[in-house]
Amino acid sequence: MANIAQATREASATPFQRGIKEALYAGAISFGLFFLFIGLRTDQNIRNELILVPRWGLLAIVVGLVMLGRFVYVAYGQPFMARQKIVNVASGLLPDSVATRFFKLPYFIASLVVVGLLMVFAGSLDGIFGPALAGYMRFFRALAIIYALASVMFYFRAFIQAHFSALGIGVLVAYPIVVVVALTLISGSMAGGFQGSLKWVDNFGIQILIYVMLAWGLNIVVGLAGLLDLGYVAFYAVGAYAYALLATQLGWSFWILLPVAGIMAAFWGVMLGFPVLRLRGDYLAIVTLAFGEIIRLVLINWREVTNGAAGISGIPKVSFFGLISFNVSDPNYIAKVFGIAQSGAYYKIFLYYLILGLALLTAFVTIRLRRMPVGRAWEALREDEIACRSLGINTTTTKLTAFATGAMFGGFAGSFFAARQGFVSPESFVFLESAIILAIVVLGGMGSLVGIAVAAAVMIGGTEILREMEFLKAVFGSDFTPELYRMLLFGMAMVIVMLWKPRGFVGSREPTAFLHERKSVSSSFTKEGHG
Amino acid sequence: MTAGKSLLDIRGVETYYGNIRALNGVDVSVNEGEIVALIGANGAGKSTLMMTIFGTPRARRGTITFAGTDITDLPTHEIARMRIAQSPEGRRIFPRMTVMENLQMGASLDNLKFFDEDVEKVFTLFPRLKERIAQRGGTLSGGEQQMLSIGRALMARPKLLLLDEPSLGLAPLIVKQIFDAIRELNRTQGLTVFLVEQNAFGALKLATRGYVMVNGVVTMSGTGKDLLADPEVRAAYLEGGRH
Amino acid sequence: MQYFVQQMVNGLTLGSIYGLIAIGYTMVYGIIGMINFAHGDIFMLGAFVALIVFLTLTAMFYSVPVVVALLVMMVVAMLMTSLYNWTIEKVAYRPLRGSFRLAPLITAIGMSIALSNFVQVTQGPRNKPIPPMVSTVYNVGGISISLKQIIIVIVTVSLLALFWYLVNKTSLGRAQRACEQDRKMAALLGVDVDRTISITFIMGAALAAVAGTLFLMYYGVVAFSDGFVPGVKAFTAAVLGGIGSLPGAMLGGLLIGFIESMWSAYFSIDYKDVAAFSILAIVLIFLPSGILGRPEVEKV
Ligand SMILES: Nc1ncnc2c1ncn2[C@@H]1O[C@H](COP(=O)(O)OP(=O)(O)O)[C@@H](O)[C@H]1O
Ligand SMILES: [Mg+2]
């Protein structure tokens, strides 16, 4: 009864009062959590002994921010969201969505003006405002550009939704060209345009596309066949080392080694698949994790072949089918063939299109396989293994083909990775990579290619953007390295997105959880008692 | 038996599984000291009603009042602590606990001082359980599990006992034993019982009053005798189905 | 022979630490069927709390008796990690209960990444060494047994006894086992399921904190990334012993400890982790219910 009284009291408290209460509560907990870790810092003194450096100020700021955040959320955020769902009595309509209020024509024009002005004066910003303020300006400009693009997308959202795949591929194909042209216009020279595009094409373009491809490959195993694989990075490693070793030792070309690496990875996929066929769910996840770690540890310790933790360097570049080379010293170097200025950007752009092609190949194969008996068998397997067996589907071959296909694409991506870096070491194939790829698949909505691509862009692009936030140094002091926070934020984002949308960004598939729940309830009703 | 004041009052309750409605506005009341039977075909929603009383699944509409308190939105364990006990469908014995531990689970926490006394009572009611005191629940026979399930519910010293198909799958002799035990408890201790049965004949003979449920709604109610005599009830639930 | 017994002693020490961590995995898996992937990081967090407490003590007092220091470190570490695990369960796992099966595992992986990087960001990426706390070594018939090792075994055995009692003889333990076997029925009998699960997380975290403190005392160093490998090995131990079984977790921990020290001694240190992971794979494949576990009805 005390509880009811409490419930009514809770309901009668205003959001403001509840906000205060919740904020105090959150403050107490976060103080407890952070007291030792933020309040004190272990540091080494001159004699190399550990000492504690207090940071009470920082602790107070963090706890204060947590309280403020909680207060704003409970006092204003929650009531706001509740209001969004209440129909306006007079008009009978839901209130304007946040989005329509956020994207308005005047704002859009203002953002264009800001971008234009800041672009025009881009060169002289440092001179006028000093470097610190100029950093903010550039960040502000980036925000304005994002806002303007988002407005355009919002305006055309129906069209975009209808033609998402085609538009997406179009954007991806055009991306390096747009970047080079835009940067050429800004810097005023072709060479400057190419040089400036390096970062955009490499860090954002190629980096994201590698993860898109890996996630699409893993999607075959996890999203389609429902086999949870936490060691996918092992196949990536197999592909990378296959290319690295064979190319440096035998001097074979990328175009021969690409299928070889794929086949080797697929072979390992089958090798792993065989013993784990009987396992399901979590256990499968842990065995695959162990497998991934074993491969990495072998790479570290088998020094005669893999050169251990030092890795393999000097891996040859990819050529354009042997016709055009990207090595400056070769006679058929691209700049010599076309008679243009030397630049590293050509190779990056070429790699961009290469990985784009590989990724699209993965998508294409996935889509085709889905329509074929084996793809249907995968999805049937995911839904109900026992029913699968009773329908006469051979679950052994079904699982093995899923493992092998997924692994093959991992191998392709691996050999691309080796060619792009020119260097491989076991450090690139840690468990964290598997976790990131899996997170992308799940956040993308398991099975949805578009969702996965979006998730990869958000998660990888987001962490890459952090690298760019140099201006934050102005706020937090010069020893502040935003990059350090990348994985912290990544982990938190994984948790938050999962809580917010357990079915992923594009989780449209029917909730199997419900089926599952029902099944488990009925089975627990029937399994006990045999009288 | 004179009907006391209302103990459990269910008003207009609707319950859903996902988007599927299993209860469609159910009104049922149970008075103190009564044995009330709920009969209906398979899938009518009887077990759903029993579980809805405990808030799992939660009623989406309507109210459930117990001893004057609105319990519709209370957490399941708090409903249980108001001294409502259930022997649910499928018995749900903890399979890897001994008979004794299962009974201990039934005794609510503040009730431990009565524990020895209560265990003795259960054992007098079901002497079979005493012989198997250290056996694991999962290895008991169906009849023994049913006895244990009822015994476990009694350990809470309930004001209201819910029984979901206590006779399901049991030999007629054991069914009789169990029904006798229920009658005995009601007579000697004034225990209020709300009982779901497919064995309509036995249940209605035992009950003070009865309800008939069809597709998630109560279609008929009356005293046990009246319902037994009702031609519709006889046609649907009794003829040819007498155990 | 002496060498062999020496390795047994080392394995026993290592295995005790793995066993303490493994109990947390096993209890949580038992009650909500979830691999709490962040548990290894809870262990690391415990070691870090112990480190900070140790530094505080040495900074504040000129000299502290080792026993007192260890006790304080352990207790504070237990409290802190309990608070962490309690919060994590409440914020990150509870809302996903009843969601599809992978959801909590993914969240736990995210939590694991976040926790280790949180420590990296706040405490720095370097190894954190402390001066040796206990350095006495006894020589028993040519076998050297350090006081550290004795402390570890004694603490482990007494905690194990305590936990065995808690789980098997108290109403709290009964409630935990009831939730494990049939959560809905437990609620129907008046068990506060949420609270019971919270307590399970707290108990697991407390044991991991003790393991962390002992780890710090034994090796004298800890780093933010030290949660992962012991975590996976402890999970292996839990599975090896039969997940859901408390004595099983301890037994599994000891086995893993023995195998690891024997492998390092007789084969190759480099491949000791490969051995541990291979055992994990082999056990899961050929003996999925573990040594002391109950054969699991295959859940579909
Ligand atoms: N866990 C569940 N999920 C979905 N539907 C359910 C669940 N339990 C019961 N139902 C459905 O609700 C209806 C009523 O079931 P139930 O209450 O068990 O009937 P009864 O006990 O009268 O035989 C049935 O149609 C049944 O299929
Ligand atoms: Mg029923």
PDB file of N, CA and C and ligand atoms in Angstrom, chain B residues 47 89 164-165, ligand 2:
ATOM      1  N   SER B  47      -6.353 -19.511 -17.856  1.00  0.00           N
ATOM      2  CA  SER B  47      -5.027 -19.355 -17.244  1.00  0.00           C
ATOM      3  C   SER B  47      -4.554 -17.920 -17.356  1.00  0.00           C
ATOM      4  N   GLU B  89      -0.824 -23.142 -13.833  1.00  0.00           N
ATOM      5  CA  GLU B  89      -0.917 -24.157 -14.874  1.00  0.00           C
ATOM      6  C   GLU B  89       0.472 -24.762 -15.093  1.00  0.00           C
ATOM      7  N   ASP B 164      -4.916 -23.583 -10.817  1.00  0.00           N
ATOM      8  CA  ASP B 164      -5.148 -23.683 -12.257  1.00  0.00           C
ATOM      9  C   ASP B 164      -5.059 -25.139 -12.680  1.00  0.00           C
ATOM     10  N   GLU B 165      -6.193 -25.717 -12.948  1.00  0.00           N
ATOM     11  CA  GLU B 165      -6.310 -27.106 -13.384  1.00  0.00           C
ATOM     12  C   GLU B 165      -5.525 -28.080 -12.522  1.00  0.00           C
TER      13      GLU B 165
HETATM   14 MG    MG D   2      -5.029 -23.078 -19.080  1.00  0.00          MG
END
